[in-house]
CSV table of C-alpha atoms in Angstrom, one decimal:
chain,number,residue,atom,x,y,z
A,281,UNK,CA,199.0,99.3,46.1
A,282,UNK,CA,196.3,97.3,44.7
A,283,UNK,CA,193.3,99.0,43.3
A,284,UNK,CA,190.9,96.7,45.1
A,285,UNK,CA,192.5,97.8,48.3
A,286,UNK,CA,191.6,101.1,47.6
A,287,UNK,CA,188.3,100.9,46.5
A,288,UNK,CA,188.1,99.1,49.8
A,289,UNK,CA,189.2,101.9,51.9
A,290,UNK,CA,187.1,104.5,49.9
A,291,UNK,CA,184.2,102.7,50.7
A,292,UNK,CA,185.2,102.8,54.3
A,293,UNK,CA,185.7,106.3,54.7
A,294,UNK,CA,182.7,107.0,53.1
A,295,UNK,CA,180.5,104.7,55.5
A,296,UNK,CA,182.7,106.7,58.4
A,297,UNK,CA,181.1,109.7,56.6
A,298,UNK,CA,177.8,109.0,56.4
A,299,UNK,CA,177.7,107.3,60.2
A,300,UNK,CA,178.7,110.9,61.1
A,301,UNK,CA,176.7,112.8,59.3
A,302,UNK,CA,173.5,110.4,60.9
A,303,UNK,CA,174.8,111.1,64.1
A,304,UNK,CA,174.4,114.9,63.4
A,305,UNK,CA,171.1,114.8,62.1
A,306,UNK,CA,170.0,112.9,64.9
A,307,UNK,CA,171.5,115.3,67.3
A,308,UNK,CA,170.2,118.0,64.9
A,309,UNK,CA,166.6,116.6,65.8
A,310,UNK,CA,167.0,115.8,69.4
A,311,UNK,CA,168.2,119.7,69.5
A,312,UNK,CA,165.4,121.0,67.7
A,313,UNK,CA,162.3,118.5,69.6
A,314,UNK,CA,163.9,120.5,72.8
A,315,UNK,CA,164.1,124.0,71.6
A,316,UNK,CA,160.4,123.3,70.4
A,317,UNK,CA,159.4,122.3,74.1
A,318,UNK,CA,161.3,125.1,75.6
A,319,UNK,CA,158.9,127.6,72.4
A,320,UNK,CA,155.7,125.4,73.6
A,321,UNK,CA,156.9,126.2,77.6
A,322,UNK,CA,157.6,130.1,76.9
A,323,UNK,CA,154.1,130.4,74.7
A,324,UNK,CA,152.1,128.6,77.5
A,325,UNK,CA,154.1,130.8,80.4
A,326,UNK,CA,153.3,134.2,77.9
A,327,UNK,CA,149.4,132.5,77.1
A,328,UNK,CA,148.3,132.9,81.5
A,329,UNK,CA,150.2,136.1,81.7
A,330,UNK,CA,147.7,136.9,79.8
A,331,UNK,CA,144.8,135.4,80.8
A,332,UNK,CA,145.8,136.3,84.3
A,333,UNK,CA,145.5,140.2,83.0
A,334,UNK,CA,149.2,140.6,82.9
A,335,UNK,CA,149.6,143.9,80.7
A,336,UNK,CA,152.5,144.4,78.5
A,337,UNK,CA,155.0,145.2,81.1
A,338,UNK,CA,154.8,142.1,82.8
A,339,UNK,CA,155.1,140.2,79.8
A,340,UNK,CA,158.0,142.3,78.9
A,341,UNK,CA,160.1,141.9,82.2
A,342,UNK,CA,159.1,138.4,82.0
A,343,UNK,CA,160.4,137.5,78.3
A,344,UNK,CA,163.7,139.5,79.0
A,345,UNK,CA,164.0,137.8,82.2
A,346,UNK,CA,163.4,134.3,80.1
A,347,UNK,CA,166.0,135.3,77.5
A,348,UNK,CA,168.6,136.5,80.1
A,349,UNK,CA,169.1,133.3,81.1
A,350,UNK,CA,172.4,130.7,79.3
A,351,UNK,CA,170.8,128.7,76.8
A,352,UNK,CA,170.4,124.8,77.8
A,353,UNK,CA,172.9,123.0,75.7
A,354,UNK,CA,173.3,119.1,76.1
């Protein structure tokens, strides 16, 4: 087989590589912007429990109630 031919396909799977590994990061950040608004959702729910004069109970039951529930996955 002639070396060009291989240096050829070398360079093809390592462009295959690398277009996966974007695609990961980029689903890697579109993961993480998410599980930041769900933090930002949870801190403002926890935030007018508090406010409200929620004691510690309520914000107990309703953190455990929060992480009871199947994580959101896309």
């Amino acid at each position: 087989m002639p070396l060009g031919v291989l240096f050829l396909a070398g360079i093809a799977v390592s462009a295959g590589a690398l277009l996966s590994l974007f695609h990961h990061i980029r689903m890697l950040r579109a993961r993480l912007t998410e599980l930041e608004a769900q933090q930002a959702q949870t801190l403002e729910l926890v935030s007018s429990l508090v406010v409200d004069g929620a004691g510690p109970e309520a914000v107990k039951q309703t953190l455990s109630a929060l992480l009871r529930q199947p994580p959101r996955i896309p």
